[in-house]
XYZ file of C-alpha atoms in Angstrom:
382
model
C -2.898 -16.505 -30.082
C -3.271 -20.331 -29.267
C -4.193 -21.564 -25.738
C -0.858 -23.462 -24.967
C 0.565 -20.064 -25.912
C -1.414 -18.199 -23.987
C -1.210 -20.811 -21.393
C 2.843 -19.954 -21.349
C 2.608 -16.727 -21.381
C 0.827 -16.920 -17.869
C 3.007 -18.980 -16.767
C 5.647 -16.705 -17.579
C 4.072 -13.729 -16.032
C 3.819 -15.639 -12.391
C 7.023 -17.398 -12.407
C 8.819 -13.431 -13.448
C 7.072 -11.656 -10.821
C 7.450 -15.034 -8.569
C 11.295 -14.946 -9.153
C 11.420 -10.630 -8.806
C 13.429 -8.528 -5.783
C 11.802 -6.039 -4.766
C 8.257 -3.672 -6.062
C 10.283 -2.269 -8.815
C 10.951 -6.198 -10.234
C 8.044 -7.069 -9.929
C 6.369 -4.087 -11.369
C 8.755 -4.146 -13.778
C 8.279 -7.728 -15.154
C 4.506 -7.376 -14.324
C 4.281 -4.410 -16.937
C 6.119 -6.567 -19.566
C 4.330 -10.211 -19.474
C 1.546 -8.711 -20.069
C 2.502 -6.677 -22.845
C 4.413 -9.859 -24.423
C 1.620 -12.039 -24.095
C -0.693 -9.964 -25.847
C 1.517 -8.062 -28.668
C 2.010 -4.646 -27.539
C 4.608 -2.566 -27.396
C 4.072 -0.871 -24.831
C 2.540 -1.439 -21.326
C 1.803 0.122 -18.041
C 1.533 -0.287 -14.437
C -0.768 2.091 -12.454
C -2.075 2.214 -8.403
C -5.383 4.193 -7.317
C -4.398 6.648 -4.607
C -7.453 6.184 -2.722
C -6.483 8.940 -0.535
C -4.813 11.544 -3.408
C -7.419 10.197 -5.596
C -4.985 10.066 -8.345
C -3.774 6.884 -10.827
C 0.288 6.457 -10.331
C 2.007 4.633 -12.807
C 4.443 2.651 -10.759
C 6.208 0.927 -14.196
C 6.241 2.471 -18.585
C 7.943 -0.547 -20.124
C 8.558 -1.179 -23.929
C 8.511 1.016 -26.201
C 7.746 4.722 -24.016
C 7.181 7.810 -26.047
C 9.260 11.378 -24.427
C 8.747 12.062 -21.065
C 8.138 8.349 -19.940
C 10.103 6.973 -17.945
C 10.075 3.202 -16.532
C 10.043 3.984 -13.143
C 8.302 7.316 -12.711
C 8.542 9.913 -9.498
C 5.498 11.620 -10.523
C 3.294 10.808 -13.250
C 0.066 10.290 -12.264
C -3.036 11.548 -12.970
C -6.275 12.700 -11.623
C -8.733 9.429 -10.883
C -12.015 11.705 -12.745
C -10.208 11.806 -15.214
C -9.617 7.432 -15.444
C -13.112 7.622 -13.592
C -14.113 3.624 -15.046
C -11.838 2.682 -11.993
C -14.462 3.679 -9.891
C -16.952 4.582 -11.614
C -17.858 1.461 -14.352
C -15.483 -1.047 -12.214
C -18.333 0.241 -9.093
C -21.064 -0.754 -10.671
C -20.030 -3.728 -12.557
C -19.408 -4.994 -8.654
C -22.695 -4.160 -7.354
C -24.428 -5.920 -10.326
C -22.640 -9.299 -9.620
C -19.749 -9.169 -12.565
C -16.839 -9.384 -13.163
C -14.028 -6.324 -13.206
C -13.710 -7.189 -17.164
C -11.122 -5.567 -19.119
C -12.013 -3.027 -22.241
C -10.636 -2.001 -25.250
C -10.202 1.972 -26.423
C -9.000 2.640 -29.217
C -7.382 6.063 -31.099
C -11.063 6.730 -32.821
C -13.556 6.039 -29.391
C -14.105 2.202 -27.111
C -13.557 -0.636 -29.147
C -14.510 -3.739 -27.514
C -16.291 -4.095 -23.519
C -17.763 -0.420 -21.786
C -16.622 2.005 -20.478
C -16.868 5.235 -18.886
C -15.762 8.763 -19.708
C -12.802 7.572 -22.123
C -11.944 10.574 -24.148
C -8.227 11.562 -21.357
C -7.524 8.145 -22.580
C -7.759 8.850 -26.233
C -6.398 11.335 -25.853
C -3.154 9.956 -24.648
C -3.286 7.411 -27.403
C -3.419 9.454 -30.363
C -0.977 12.809 -29.575
C 1.285 9.140 -27.858
C 1.072 7.720 -30.968
C -1.214 4.605 -30.654
C -3.411 3.136 -32.421
C -5.535 1.110 -29.121
C -5.706 -0.040 -25.784
C -6.678 -2.641 -23.684
C -7.331 -1.442 -20.022
C -7.340 -4.385 -17.542
C -8.785 -3.572 -13.491
C -6.269 -5.062 -10.785
C -8.167 -6.327 -7.685
C -7.198 -6.998 -4.782
C -7.904 -7.854 -1.462
C -11.371 -7.476 -3.017
C -10.816 -3.337 -4.535
C -9.636 -2.577 -6.894
C -6.305 -1.774 -6.644
C -4.847 -0.370 -9.888
C -4.914 -1.588 -13.597
C -2.761 -2.702 -16.301
C -2.224 -0.793 -19.123
C -0.961 -2.293 -22.877
C -0.642 -0.396 -26.129
C -0.359 -0.754 -29.666
C 1.356 1.664 -32.638
C -0.528 3.155 -34.713
C -1.829 1.539 -37.851
C -1.179 -2.138 -35.704
C -4.109 -4.051 -35.754
C -6.761 -3.696 -32.612
C -7.179 -5.261 -29.905
C -10.797 -8.144 -29.971
C -12.758 -8.764 -27.464
C -11.247 -12.345 -26.285
C -7.858 -9.955 -26.485
C -9.993 -7.915 -23.363
C -10.434 -11.181 -21.826
C -7.480 -12.448 -21.987
C -6.272 -9.279 -19.883
C -8.746 -9.848 -17.482
C -6.714 -13.032 -17.235
C -3.259 -11.805 -16.946
C -4.508 -8.742 -14.201
C -5.893 -11.021 -12.099
C -2.054 -13.062 -12.419
C -1.174 -9.892 -11.685
C -3.226 -9.419 -8.953
C -1.469 -12.426 -7.482
C 2.428 -11.575 -7.804
C 1.972 -8.296 -6.277
C 0.427 -9.802 -3.349
C 3.258 -12.260 -2.888
C 5.016 -8.888 -3.394
C 3.254 -7.349 -0.769
C 3.650 -10.261 1.559
C 7.545 -10.460 0.926
C 7.891 -6.454 1.411
C 6.274 -6.850 4.850
C 8.417 -9.670 6.272
C 11.684 -7.590 5.024
C 10.299 -4.774 7.024
C 10.088 -7.110 10.032
C 13.613 -8.835 9.734
C 14.991 -5.680 9.198
C 12.629 -3.142 11.621
C 12.921 -2.416 15.368
C 9.451 -3.567 16.547
C 9.321 -0.308 19.203
C 11.030 2.457 16.499
C 9.742 1.420 13.391
C 13.343 2.658 13.134
C 16.136 0.043 11.407
C 17.471 -2.632 13.762
C 21.169 -3.607 14.313
C 20.658 -5.682 11.475
C 20.239 -3.254 9.072
C 22.565 -1.176 10.220
C 25.253 -3.298 9.968
C 24.421 -4.556 5.599
C 23.897 -0.643 5.392
C 27.378 0.116 6.574
C 29.683 -2.732 5.447
C 27.894 -1.114 1.930
C 28.800 2.493 2.541
C 31.879 1.022 3.717
C 33.288 -0.807 0.649
C 31.610 1.977 -1.509
C 34.514 3.792 0.579
C 36.775 2.292 0.050
C 36.100 2.137 -4.206
C 34.294 4.933 -4.849
C 35.948 7.811 -2.094
C 32.828 8.433 -0.522
C 32.515 10.003 2.600
C 30.781 7.939 5.055
C 29.828 9.620 8.808
C 28.473 7.327 11.221
C 26.358 9.054 14.831
C 26.609 6.621 17.656
C 24.277 7.817 20.730
C 22.917 6.235 23.950
C 19.858 8.184 25.450
C 20.655 9.043 28.757
C 18.828 8.113 32.602
C 16.660 5.649 30.210
C 16.771 3.167 33.356
C 16.302 5.783 35.851
C 12.296 6.758 34.068
C 12.194 2.574 34.247
C 12.400 1.817 37.508
C 10.818 4.774 39.071
C 8.046 5.101 36.475
C 8.013 1.582 35.028
C 9.261 0.124 30.958
C 5.686 1.463 30.154
C 7.402 4.721 29.974
C 10.384 3.820 28.902
C 9.616 2.801 26.179
C 8.256 5.464 25.636
C 10.627 8.040 25.521
C 12.540 5.144 23.507
C 9.800 5.705 20.738
C 9.538 9.670 21.311
C 13.465 9.745 20.171
C 13.616 7.662 17.531
C 11.262 10.359 16.304
C 13.701 12.832 17.417
C 16.637 10.914 16.052
C 14.445 10.898 13.113
C 13.391 14.256 12.501
C 17.528 15.348 12.772
C 18.526 12.664 10.325
C 16.285 13.747 7.694
C 18.767 16.682 7.693
C 20.759 14.468 5.470
C 19.361 13.223 2.591
C 19.393 9.558 2.321
C 20.623 8.662 5.825
C 19.918 5.667 7.920
C 18.372 6.073 11.212
C 18.738 2.592 14.143
C 18.252 1.584 16.988
C 20.771 -1.048 17.946
C 18.813 -2.565 20.797
C 18.336 -0.673 25.074
C 19.452 2.101 24.908
C 21.403 2.782 22.136
C 20.235 4.291 18.615
C 23.229 5.476 15.343
C 22.518 7.716 12.041
C 24.193 6.763 9.901
C 25.331 8.732 6.856
C 26.376 8.352 2.616
C 27.908 11.322 1.049
C 27.203 14.090 3.336
C 29.819 16.289 4.424
C 31.330 16.082 8.441
C 29.830 18.805 8.995
C 26.509 18.643 8.603
C 26.302 15.352 10.290
C 28.118 17.147 13.096
C 25.463 19.590 12.501
C 22.349 17.266 12.488
C 23.924 15.045 15.320
C 23.801 18.808 17.125
C 20.453 18.925 16.857
C 19.892 15.890 18.305
C 21.626 16.752 21.036
C 19.602 19.799 21.828
C 15.830 18.518 21.571
C 17.072 15.637 23.337
C 17.799 17.235 26.178
C 14.117 19.508 25.591
C 12.274 15.511 26.437
C 10.120 15.634 28.897
C 12.134 12.352 30.539
C 15.698 11.236 29.947
C 18.823 13.084 30.839
C 19.141 13.862 27.100
C 21.675 11.882 25.456
C 25.302 11.349 24.034
C 26.768 11.407 20.844
C 29.598 10.503 19.108
C 31.029 11.081 15.415
C 33.277 8.892 12.816
C 33.226 10.090 9.647
C 35.443 9.173 6.602
C 36.213 13.155 5.943
C 37.951 14.138 8.467
C 41.657 12.758 9.866
C 41.058 9.443 12.245
C 43.113 7.492 9.386
C 42.046 5.059 7.302
C 38.853 2.957 7.373
C 39.104 -0.225 5.915
C 36.423 -1.944 7.627
C 33.247 -0.835 8.976
C 34.337 -1.648 11.847
C 36.398 0.338 12.342
C 34.446 3.428 12.450
C 31.996 1.885 14.655
C 34.893 1.886 17.238
C 35.688 5.880 16.279
C 31.980 6.414 16.535
C 31.410 4.290 19.717
C 34.230 5.778 21.697
C 33.405 9.288 20.974
C 30.153 8.253 22.590
C 32.179 7.020 25.620
C 33.580 10.161 26.027
C 31.014 12.032 25.612
C 29.465 10.173 28.327
C 31.901 10.497 30.680
C 32.709 14.269 29.949
C 28.406 14.891 30.259
C 29.181 16.183 27.270
C 25.644 18.047 25.799
C 27.702 18.022 21.866
C 28.578 15.395 19.989
C 32.500 14.452 20.548
C 33.634 14.011 16.906
C 36.653 11.217 16.500
C 39.671 13.208 14.940
C 39.268 16.472 15.790
C 41.280 17.090 18.539
C 44.309 17.097 16.591
C 46.773 15.112 15.856
C 46.798 12.528 19.119
C 42.806 12.961 18.857
C 42.280 10.527 22.006
C 39.316 8.958 21.040
C 41.406 8.331 17.532
C 43.589 6.032 20.147
C 40.849 4.543 22.532
C 39.839 3.043 19.712
C 42.457 2.076 18.511
C 44.507 0.674 21.148
C 44.943 -3.889 21.438
C 42.948 -3.569 24.439
C 39.195 -2.819 22.622
C 40.673 -5.104 19.622
C 41.237 -7.862 21.949
C 38.244 -7.318 24.336
C 35.618 -6.121 21.484
C 33.892 -3.115 21.605
C 30.779 -2.451 24.655
C 28.068 -2.613 22.937
C 26.563 -4.381 20.039
C 28.958 -4.910 17.584
C 31.305 -6.709 18.593
C 30.086 -10.123 16.901
C 31.773 -8.471 14.165
C 34.966 -10.421 12.258
C 37.698 -7.621 12.911
C 39.586 -6.126 10.015
């Protein structure tokens, strides 16, 4: 490949990663771009998880063989089987060199120098590949993982200049990964409550809108638990705000624990002493059970006075839910009733018969005109 084509390939790889929305797209762009740039038939991107002692595959792209998923859930290999990333690279860096790529074939090393290659050779043969080039990815001065590009058996073998080019591509991938990580951190901060680590109101708003839209399109069950942590003001006044913050953090952990009973549920803090759980797909009874556990565990906290919980689910007789705002009004009204009654169990909208007082409270005109008591008051009316 000529210098102009290689430069164009580097630019295309960088642009592809820069345009990615989220880590998965960035990984796909990295592996796919490198595969095309090196004339490979298959590429993979792996991360070195030091704490687990393994290389975990993030993405496989190109001509995948049986068992190779694009985004594998748990394709990983003990790092001692591919010790180059720890031993060979360390030796090279310790000697003042750069983390160069190397080439291996189904017969053994072909260009560059590597460590014990038996596992890679066996993998090439097993998957019908003739050769591969392996380029370490270095991030923040440390080995982060590796870029792997292969060609089929019978095809041309990667040469030394291909390995050198792979080293360049790996540095571009490293820069793209660093940028992706920075953007993910910004997104995380934008959608995370700083004190508790739960989702913040912005994240809950977005997820609730998406969930209700799915309910309208597909009929999927959407349930919302809204809760107030009782006694926070007393704790703040008596013990100080630092202790009150610890209570909020502790309750946030309890909420997260109970939310884990509902696969995929979102635990959030709406602000102040107001929290919520949003569940999509779970039956209403399962959500009520999780809310009951929340009430029980909150009552056992050393500080505070338990929690008032209200539940609203499209799985219950609450009438049509055409907007996120109506589901919130119902859960909020149920929580309001739980607080007024000092209930130690959740109040569930729609379960008190045809003239359910919670549904009536949620739908009365005064709540439409004045807005909810809480932070969703700024949302548009249905």
